[in-house]
Amino acid sequence: MSAPLSDPAAPAETRESASRERREKLWRFLSDWQAMVGLVLVVLFFASALFAPWLAPYDPNAMDIPARMSGPTWPHIAGTDQLGRDTFSRILHGGRVALYISAIGVSASLSIGLVLGMIAGYGPRWLDNLMLLMFDAVRSFPAVILALATVALTGPSLTVVLAIVILTTIPSYGRVARTATLALRHTEFILAERSLGASTPRILFQHIMPNVIGPLLILAAMEVPVVVSIEAGLSFLGIGVLPPQASWGTILNEGYLVIRDAPWMVIAGGIPLILTTLGFTFLGEALRDVFDPRMGRGR
Amino acid sequence: MFTYLLKRLGLAALVVMAVLLLLFSMLHMIPGNPAILALGTRASPEAIAEYSARMHLDKPVLTQFVYFLGNAVQGDLGQDVFSNRAVTSVIGERIGFSLALICTGMGWAVLLGVPLGCLAAVRPGSWLDRVTGVFSVGMIAVPSFLVSIWALLLFSLELRWLPAIGAGEPGDLADQLSHLVLPAFAIGLGWVGYLARMVRASMLEVMGEPYIRSARAFGLKPRRVVLGYALRVAILPTITLIGMGFGGLISSAVFAEIIFARPGVGKMIFDAVSDRNFPIVQGGVLVATGFYILVVLISDLLIAWLDPRVRSSL
């Protein structure tokens, strides 16, 4: 993660101790049961979402009215909904929506937060204050409230969910990037670059970014559950992913409507959500403990 | 302390302004005539003209913002599109239900989470510590709206212990309380875990300090050392966390109100979104956001009052 710091001209001794340290970190990570459970759950999430079309026993939108609202029995292991659609297949396909939203949402808000945070940390004082004010203002909206306000104006769609996810999570990345940049700003290697006449973008992207990105990647792992929950929550309210597309939120929404007659829908729809959240939380915390023990206290 | 107070209040005012600006520009970023959006495409031209004049939509954007700001400052948030009642009085009717829910939810989480964290920190590695550790991650991992749905399913539909929907008969306190139990349980559960972990981590840090060792060496009772000396310092980061976390709690409360059909502000905003009742949405969003900003402000001031080091940092 700190590759640009390892200078090829460094003495062989330092290089060797650095690689030993890396091996030790890897070993510590591999011997932590939380990290392993997290890793397995995360791999399961990716695999089930990517291969959903091949894994799902039924078409997620195929209706089978005679078999509607049948309980969790073979061949419908998680039961069927009010239209006779197979809940298990819908859950697998719903994972694709969660994966799509978290992949795009997390990478977009990480990149934007990184750039804004570096500018805030490296730029003049007034710009820093303005950025902090913006971060605070955005954070003053509880996510669901902001989503409701937006949907009132634009109508529900996947794009709105993405926009809300990106907007509400930018400040956390921005703040971390800003703090890390502030700490680097007056270090000798940055001053040296500056006196050699390097341009500001070059300093930011060539020298500061590689040193700031590590904590941000760990934060990203911890933010995935947040993003997945926002998507599921908004879809549950009917202001996110629209029916008939399957998402964990829409399954819970449809299940909530028939909760008295078909309780298995809200049970089955919730389990993948919990497993995903748990997996990324375990993984993120284990990564943080290994790479950046100091970060643990702040959050 | 006074300079800090002034600076912090100024910052809060700036954030409120930024929020108002954001809210206002959102209303104006959408393409199309807001009057048609509010009244529907089949509205008569007279109705649209009347609505535009009433909402000052026929004036320049900057003038509209000034109107909006002036009215908001005076406590006038416009009228309900359907009933024509003042938005503030509609919110006034419902805010009690939301406040009761949020305070109860946070209250039981603090009453359980803080002692759990303390006990875990006093005996690190004990079975209580390990159980608390695993349970708190588990509680944090379940999204609160899922806790609401599952609690509704288990406790009111299957076991029939508690009522499922509504806020209880007006005037009947016992009935109202029984309607409060499940939603408050649902929104507080994750916080029990959060608080236990947070208190544990900062307690462990504080318990290693030299002054705690001195207090022990002087022969003070362990109870006194933990509660009187360690917890007083360890609780500080927790107060900040509670303040910041209120945003999440408000979001959870919105879900709980919708799932348990509780007539609070969150349910009001949600219903108004489906009805395209913009003044209600706008007013509700403003009140919820303002409440959050106020809570963060109070927690920051509380910290500054308790911890002199913070005052110089702003």
PDB file of C-alpha atoms in Angstrom, chain A residues 76-286:
ATOM      1  CA  HIS A  76     -38.716 -23.118  -3.663  1.00  0.00           C
ATOM      2  CA  ILE A  77     -36.247 -23.148  -0.765  1.00  0.00           C
ATOM      3  CA  ALA A  78     -37.070 -19.581   0.307  1.00  0.00           C
ATOM      4  CA  GLY A  79     -40.743 -19.707  -0.688  1.00  0.00           C
ATOM      5  CA  THR A  80     -42.527 -17.669  -3.332  1.00  0.00           C
ATOM      6  CA  ASP A  81     -44.114 -14.219  -3.299  1.00  0.00           C
ATOM      7  CA  GLN A  82     -47.631 -12.999  -4.103  1.00  0.00           C
ATOM      8  CA  LEU A  83     -46.958 -13.465  -7.839  1.00  0.00           C
ATOM      9  CA  GLY A  84     -45.396 -16.889  -7.440  1.00  0.00           C
ATOM     10  CA  ARG A  85     -41.880 -15.661  -8.122  1.00  0.00           C
ATOM     11  CA  ASP A  86     -39.089 -17.676  -6.486  1.00  0.00           C
ATOM     12  CA  THR A  87     -37.721 -15.672  -3.542  1.00  0.00           C
ATOM     13  CA  PHE A  88     -34.309 -17.367  -3.550  1.00  0.00           C
ATOM     14  CA  SER A  89     -33.720 -16.485  -7.207  1.00  0.00           C
ATOM     15  CA  ARG A  90     -34.851 -12.925  -6.525  1.00  0.00           C
ATOM     16  CA  ILE A  91     -32.420 -12.678  -3.611  1.00  0.00           C
ATOM     17  CA  LEU A  92     -29.528 -13.817  -5.817  1.00  0.00           C
ATOM     18  CA  HIS A  93     -30.449 -11.274  -8.474  1.00  0.00           C
ATOM     19  CA  GLY A  94     -30.993  -8.621  -5.810  1.00  0.00           C
ATOM     20  CA  GLY A  95     -27.356  -9.078  -4.856  1.00  0.00           C
ATOM     21  CA  ARG A  96     -26.436  -7.741  -8.298  1.00  0.00           C
ATOM     22  CA  VAL A  97     -28.169  -4.449  -7.535  1.00  0.00           C
ATOM     23  CA  ALA A  98     -26.358  -4.239  -4.187  1.00  0.00           C
ATOM     24  CA  LEU A  99     -23.040  -4.980  -5.900  1.00  0.00           C
ATOM     25  CA  TYR A 100     -23.693  -2.450  -8.673  1.00  0.00           C
ATOM     26  CA  ILE A 101     -24.632   0.321  -6.235  1.00  0.00           C
ATOM     27  CA  SER A 102     -21.771  -0.350  -3.854  1.00  0.00           C
ATOM     28  CA  ALA A 103     -19.137  -0.684  -6.592  1.00  0.00           C
ATOM     29  CA  ILE A 104     -20.105   2.535  -8.373  1.00  0.00           C
ATOM     30  CA  GLY A 105     -21.151   4.421  -5.240  1.00  0.00           C
ATOM     31  CA  VAL A 106     -18.058   3.625  -3.211  1.00  0.00           C
ATOM     32  CA  SER A 107     -15.571   4.253  -6.014  1.00  0.00           C
ATOM     33  CA  ALA A 108     -17.216   7.514  -7.043  1.00  0.00           C
ATOM     34  CA  SER A 109     -17.457   8.966  -3.550  1.00  0.00           C
ATOM     35  CA  LEU A 110     -13.962   7.750  -2.711  1.00  0.00           C
ATOM     36  CA  SER A 111     -12.498   9.525  -5.765  1.00  0.00           C
ATOM     37  CA  ILE A 112     -14.457  12.724  -5.237  1.00  0.00           C
ATOM     38  CA  GLY A 113     -13.806  12.730  -1.478  1.00  0.00           C
ATOM     39  CA  LEU A 114     -10.106  12.080  -2.094  1.00  0.00           C
ATOM     40  CA  VAL A 115      -9.714  14.994  -4.493  1.00  0.00           C
ATOM     41  CA  LEU A 116     -11.787  17.402  -2.392  1.00  0.00           C
ATOM     42  CA  GLY A 117     -10.002  16.345   0.796  1.00  0.00           C
ATOM     43  CA  MET A 118      -6.549  16.780  -0.745  1.00  0.00           C
ATOM     44  CA  ILE A 119      -7.511  20.204  -2.074  1.00  0.00           C
ATOM     45  CA  ALA A 120      -8.858  21.172   1.346  1.00  0.00           C
ATOM     46  CA  GLY A 121      -5.729  19.964   3.102  1.00  0.00           C
ATOM     47  CA  TYR A 122      -3.219  21.398   0.624  1.00  0.00           C
ATOM     48  CA  GLY A 123      -4.991  24.557  -0.545  1.00  0.00           C
ATOM     49  CA  PRO A 124      -5.275  27.931   1.157  1.00  0.00           C
ATOM     50  CA  ARG A 125      -6.992  28.279   4.522  1.00  0.00           C
ATOM     51  CA  TRP A 126     -10.220  29.831   3.195  1.00  0.00           C
ATOM     52  CA  LEU A 127     -10.698  26.991   0.746  1.00  0.00           C
ATOM     53  CA  ASP A 128     -10.171  24.502   3.578  1.00  0.00           C
ATOM     54  CA  ASN A 129     -12.803  26.249   5.703  1.00  0.00           C
ATOM     55  CA  LEU A 130     -15.245  26.386   2.784  1.00  0.00           C
ATOM     56  CA  MET A 131     -14.807  22.661   2.125  1.00  0.00           C
ATOM     57  CA  LEU A 132     -15.310  21.813   5.789  1.00  0.00           C
ATOM     58  CA  LEU A 133     -18.475  23.896   5.813  1.00  0.00           C
ATOM     59  CA  MET A 134     -19.722  22.053   2.727  1.00  0.00           C
ATOM     60  CA  PHE A 135     -18.943  18.680   4.290  1.00  0.00           C
ATOM     61  CA  ASP A 136     -20.792  19.721   7.459  1.00  0.00           C
ATOM     62  CA  ALA A 137     -23.787  20.992   5.504  1.00  0.00           C
ATOM     63  CA  VAL A 138     -24.111  17.778   3.497  1.00  0.00           C
ATOM     64  CA  ARG A 139     -23.699  15.712   6.637  1.00  0.00           C
ATOM     65  CA  SER A 140     -26.447  17.682   8.373  1.00  0.00           C
ATOM     66  CA  PHE A 141     -29.013  15.876   6.246  1.00  0.00           C
ATOM     67  CA  PRO A 142     -29.927  12.486   7.635  1.00  0.00           C
ATOM     68  CA  ALA A 143     -29.557  10.237   4.548  1.00  0.00           C
ATOM     69  CA  VAL A 144     -33.173   9.132   4.375  1.00  0.00           C
ATOM     70  CA  ILE A 145     -34.469  12.677   4.799  1.00  0.00           C
ATOM     71  CA  LEU A 146     -32.266  13.859   1.927  1.00  0.00           C
ATOM     72  CA  ALA A 147     -33.454  10.931  -0.185  1.00  0.00           C
ATOM     73  CA  LEU A 148     -37.103  11.698   0.538  1.00  0.00           C
ATOM     74  CA  ALA A 149     -36.577  15.352  -0.373  1.00  0.00           C
ATOM     75  CA  THR A 150     -34.892  14.398  -3.657  1.00  0.00           C
ATOM     76  CA  VAL A 151     -37.440  11.781  -4.616  1.00  0.00           C
ATOM     77  CA  ALA A 152     -40.256  14.250  -3.936  1.00  0.00           C
ATOM     78  CA  LEU A 153     -38.810  16.271  -6.802  1.00  0.00           C
ATOM     79  CA  THR A 154     -37.432  13.740  -9.255  1.00  0.00           C
ATOM     80  CA  GLY A 155     -39.395  10.544  -8.654  1.00  0.00           C
ATOM     81  CA  PRO A 156     -37.786   7.265  -7.605  1.00  0.00           C
ATOM     82  CA  SER A 157     -34.990   5.676  -9.654  1.00  0.00           C
ATOM     83  CA  LEU A 158     -31.698   3.848  -9.313  1.00  0.00           C
ATOM     84  CA  THR A 159     -29.882   7.039 -10.330  1.00  0.00           C
ATOM     85  CA  VAL A 160     -31.344   8.913  -7.378  1.00  0.00           C
ATOM     86  CA  VAL A 161     -30.213   6.159  -5.023  1.00  0.00           C
ATOM     87  CA  LEU A 162     -26.703   6.375  -6.452  1.00  0.00           C
ATOM     88  CA  ALA A 163     -26.651  10.157  -6.189  1.00  0.00           C
ATOM     89  CA  ILE A 164     -27.786  10.033  -2.553  1.00  0.00           C
ATOM     90  CA  VAL A 165     -25.244   7.347  -1.720  1.00  0.00           C
ATOM     91  CA  ILE A 166     -22.404   9.304  -3.316  1.00  0.00           C
ATOM     92  CA  LEU A 167     -23.406  12.659  -1.861  1.00  0.00           C
ATOM     93  CA  THR A 168     -23.883  11.434   1.709  1.00  0.00           C
ATOM     94  CA  THR A 169     -20.674   9.412   1.883  1.00  0.00           C
ATOM     95  CA  ILE A 170     -18.292  11.962   0.291  1.00  0.00           C
ATOM     96  CA  PRO A 171     -17.728  13.862   3.577  1.00  0.00           C
ATOM     97  CA  SER A 172     -16.288  10.855   5.433  1.00  0.00           C
ATOM     98  CA  TYR A 173     -13.662  10.266   2.723  1.00  0.00           C
ATOM     99  CA  GLY A 174     -13.053  13.982   2.358  1.00  0.00           C
ATOM    100  CA  ARG A 175     -12.361  14.448   6.066  1.00  0.00           C
ATOM    101  CA  VAL A 176      -9.941  11.539   6.264  1.00  0.00           C
ATOM    102  CA  ALA A 177      -8.099  12.657   3.111  1.00  0.00           C
ATOM    103  CA  ARG A 178      -7.933  16.214   4.417  1.00  0.00           C
ATOM    104  CA  THR A 179      -6.443  15.219   7.773  1.00  0.00           C
ATOM    105  CA  ALA A 180      -3.844  12.983   6.110  1.00  0.00           C
ATOM    106  CA  THR A 181      -2.906  15.711   3.613  1.00  0.00           C
ATOM    107  CA  LEU A 182      -2.556  18.312   6.355  1.00  0.00           C
ATOM    108  CA  ALA A 183      -0.097  16.035   8.114  1.00  0.00           C
ATOM    109  CA  LEU A 184       1.982  15.621   4.909  1.00  0.00           C
ATOM    110  CA  ARG A 185       1.844  19.209   3.810  1.00  0.00           C
ATOM    111  CA  HIS A 186       4.957  20.381   5.620  1.00  0.00           C
ATOM    112  CA  THR A 187       7.014  17.201   5.375  1.00  0.00           C
ATOM    113  CA  GLU A 188      10.452  17.476   3.818  1.00  0.00           C
ATOM    114  CA  PHE A 189       9.826  15.472   0.685  1.00  0.00           C
ATOM    115  CA  ILE A 190       6.877  17.683  -0.255  1.00  0.00           C
ATOM    116  CA  LEU A 191       8.857  20.849   0.439  1.00  0.00           C
ATOM    117  CA  ALA A 192      11.694  19.453  -1.677  1.00  0.00           C
ATOM    118  CA  GLU A 193       9.310  18.754  -4.567  1.00  0.00           C
ATOM    119  CA  ARG A 194       7.935  22.243  -4.266  1.00  0.00           C
ATOM    120  CA  SER A 195      11.334  23.898  -4.303  1.00  0.00           C
ATOM    121  CA  LEU A 196      12.211  21.847  -7.384  1.00  0.00           C
ATOM    122  CA  GLY A 197       9.281  23.554  -9.069  1.00  0.00           C
ATOM    123  CA  ALA A 198       6.771  20.712  -9.258  1.00  0.00           C
ATOM    124  CA  SER A 199       3.256  21.852 -10.091  1.00  0.00           C
ATOM    125  CA  THR A 200       0.500  21.551  -7.497  1.00  0.00           C
ATOM    126  CA  PRO A 201      -1.423  18.817  -9.374  1.00  0.00           C
ATOM    127  CA  ARG A 202       1.802  16.838  -9.707  1.00  0.00           C
ATOM    128  CA  ILE A 203       2.494  17.120  -5.977  1.00  0.00           C
ATOM    129  CA  LEU A 204      -1.087  16.180  -5.114  1.00  0.00           C
ATOM    130  CA  PHE A 205      -1.473  13.190  -7.410  1.00  0.00           C
ATOM    131  CA  GLN A 206       2.116  11.905  -7.573  1.00  0.00           C
ATOM    132  CA  HIS A 207       3.247  12.400  -4.013  1.00  0.00           C
ATOM    133  CA  ILE A 208       0.378  13.035  -1.641  1.00  0.00           C
ATOM    134  CA  MET A 209      -2.237  10.681  -3.099  1.00  0.00           C
ATOM    135  CA  PRO A 210      -0.224   7.439  -2.690  1.00  0.00           C
ATOM    136  CA  ASN A 211       0.224   8.237   0.985  1.00  0.00           C
ATOM    137  CA  VAL A 212      -3.401   9.184   1.581  1.00  0.00           C
ATOM    138  CA  ILE A 213      -5.168   6.408  -0.282  1.00  0.00           C
ATOM    139  CA  GLY A 214      -4.448   3.581   2.211  1.00  0.00           C
ATOM    140  CA  PRO A 215      -6.738   4.710   5.042  1.00  0.00           C
ATOM    141  CA  LEU A 216      -9.353   5.646   2.445  1.00  0.00           C
ATOM    142  CA  LEU A 217      -9.423   2.097   1.050  1.00  0.00           C
ATOM    143  CA  ILE A 218      -9.969   0.703   4.546  1.00  0.00           C
ATOM    144  CA  LEU A 219     -12.719   3.262   5.087  1.00  0.00           C
ATOM    145  CA  ALA A 220     -14.239   2.132   1.769  1.00  0.00           C
ATOM    146  CA  ALA A 221     -14.558  -1.437   3.065  1.00  0.00           C
ATOM    147  CA  MET A 222     -16.362  -0.097   6.135  1.00  0.00           C
ATOM    148  CA  GLU A 223     -18.633   2.101   3.998  1.00  0.00           C
ATOM    149  CA  VAL A 224     -19.925  -0.749   1.822  1.00  0.00           C
ATOM    150  CA  PRO A 225     -22.438  -1.840   4.520  1.00  0.00           C
ATOM    151  CA  VAL A 226     -23.645   1.751   4.785  1.00  0.00           C
ATOM    152  CA  VAL A 227     -24.171   1.939   1.036  1.00  0.00           C
ATOM    153  CA  VAL A 228     -25.889  -1.456   0.830  1.00  0.00           C
ATOM    154  CA  SER A 229     -28.191  -0.521   3.726  1.00  0.00           C
ATOM    155  CA  ILE A 230     -29.105   2.821   2.140  1.00  0.00           C
ATOM    156  CA  GLU A 231     -30.013   1.096  -1.128  1.00  0.00           C
ATOM    157  CA  ALA A 232     -32.048  -1.600   0.616  1.00  0.00           C
ATOM    158  CA  GLY A 233     -33.711   0.950   2.879  1.00  0.00           C
ATOM    159  CA  LEU A 234     -34.725   3.273   0.064  1.00  0.00           C
ATOM    160  CA  SER A 235     -35.924   0.380  -2.096  1.00  0.00           C
ATOM    161  CA  PHE A 236     -37.894  -0.887   0.904  1.00  0.00           C
ATOM    162  CA  LEU A 237     -39.632   2.486   1.095  1.00  0.00           C
ATOM    163  CA  GLY A 238     -40.409   2.227  -2.612  1.00  0.00           C
ATOM    164  CA  ILE A 239     -38.226   5.213  -3.476  1.00  0.00           C
ATOM    165  CA  GLY A 240     -35.227   3.289  -4.808  1.00  0.00           C
ATOM    166  CA  VAL A 241     -35.123   0.355  -7.186  1.00  0.00           C
ATOM    167  CA  LEU A 242     -38.513   0.002  -8.817  1.00  0.00           C
ATOM    168  CA  PRO A 243     -40.516  -3.212  -9.105  1.00  0.00           C
ATOM    169  CA  PRO A 244     -40.425  -5.641 -10.826  1.00  0.00           C
ATOM    170  CA  GLN A 245     -36.630  -5.496 -10.587  1.00  0.00           C
ATOM    171  CA  ALA A 246     -35.444  -7.610  -7.685  1.00  0.00           C
ATOM    172  CA  SER A 247     -33.399  -5.969  -4.948  1.00  0.00           C
ATOM    173  CA  TRP A 248     -33.120  -6.915  -1.287  1.00  0.00           C
ATOM    174  CA  GLY A 249     -35.085  -3.785  -0.475  1.00  0.00           C
ATOM    175  CA  THR A 250     -37.927  -4.508  -2.908  1.00  0.00           C
ATOM    176  CA  ILE A 251     -38.161  -8.092  -1.635  1.00  0.00           C
ATOM    177  CA  LEU A 252     -38.546  -6.721   1.900  1.00  0.00           C
ATOM    178  CA  ASN A 253     -41.072  -4.183   0.634  1.00  0.00           C
ATOM    179  CA  GLU A 254     -43.202  -6.841  -1.055  1.00  0.00           C
ATOM    180  CA  GLY A 255     -42.749  -9.112   1.962  1.00  0.00           C
ATOM    181  CA  TYR A 256     -43.848  -6.370   4.363  1.00  0.00           C
ATOM    182  CA  LEU A 257     -47.144  -6.061   2.481  1.00  0.00           C
ATOM    183  CA  VAL A 258     -47.922  -9.749   3.072  1.00  0.00           C
ATOM    184  CA  ILE A 259     -46.065 -10.124   6.370  1.00  0.00           C
ATOM    185  CA  ARG A 260     -49.045 -11.844   8.031  1.00  0.00           C
ATOM    186  CA  ASP A 261     -49.451 -14.518   5.351  1.00  0.00           C
ATOM    187  CA  ALA A 262     -45.924 -14.981   4.033  1.00  0.00           C
ATOM    188  CA  PRO A 263     -43.433 -14.109   6.792  1.00  0.00           C
ATOM    189  CA  TRP A 264     -40.618 -16.042   5.090  1.00  0.00           C
ATOM    190  CA  MET A 265     -40.195 -13.242   2.551  1.00  0.00           C
ATOM    191  CA  VAL A 266     -39.056 -10.646   5.086  1.00  0.00           C
ATOM    192  CA  ILE A 267     -36.933 -13.256   6.858  1.00  0.00           C
ATOM    193  CA  ALA A 268     -35.225 -14.536   3.705  1.00  0.00           C
ATOM    194  CA  GLY A 269     -34.879 -11.024   2.276  1.00  0.00           C
ATOM    195  CA  GLY A 270     -33.090  -9.796   5.382  1.00  0.00           C
ATOM    196  CA  ILE A 271     -30.510 -12.544   5.782  1.00  0.00           C
ATOM    197  CA  PRO A 272     -28.288 -11.650   2.777  1.00  0.00           C
ATOM    198  CA  LEU A 273     -28.367  -8.028   3.902  1.00  0.00           C
ATOM    199  CA  ILE A 274     -27.078  -8.958   7.368  1.00  0.00           C
ATOM    200  CA  LEU A 275     -24.438 -11.354   6.022  1.00  0.00           C
ATOM    201  CA  THR A 276     -23.090  -8.730   3.619  1.00  0.00           C
ATOM    202  CA  THR A 277     -22.995  -6.025   6.279  1.00  0.00           C
ATOM    203  CA  LEU A 278     -21.327  -8.366   8.749  1.00  0.00           C
ATOM    204  CA  GLY A 279     -18.775  -9.544   6.176  1.00  0.00           C
ATOM    205  CA  PHE A 280     -17.614  -6.090   5.149  1.00  0.00           C
ATOM    206  CA  THR A 281     -17.560  -4.848   8.753  1.00  0.00           C
ATOM    207  CA  PHE A 282     -15.394  -7.782   9.875  1.00  0.00           C
ATOM    208  CA  LEU A 283     -13.091  -7.411   6.880  1.00  0.00           C
ATOM    209  CA  GLY A 284     -12.768  -3.636   7.223  1.00  0.00           C
ATOM    210  CA  GLU A 285     -11.999  -3.841  10.935  1.00  0.00           C
ATOM    211  CA  ALA A 286      -9.413  -6.571  10.436  1.00  0.00           C
TER     212      ALA A 286
END
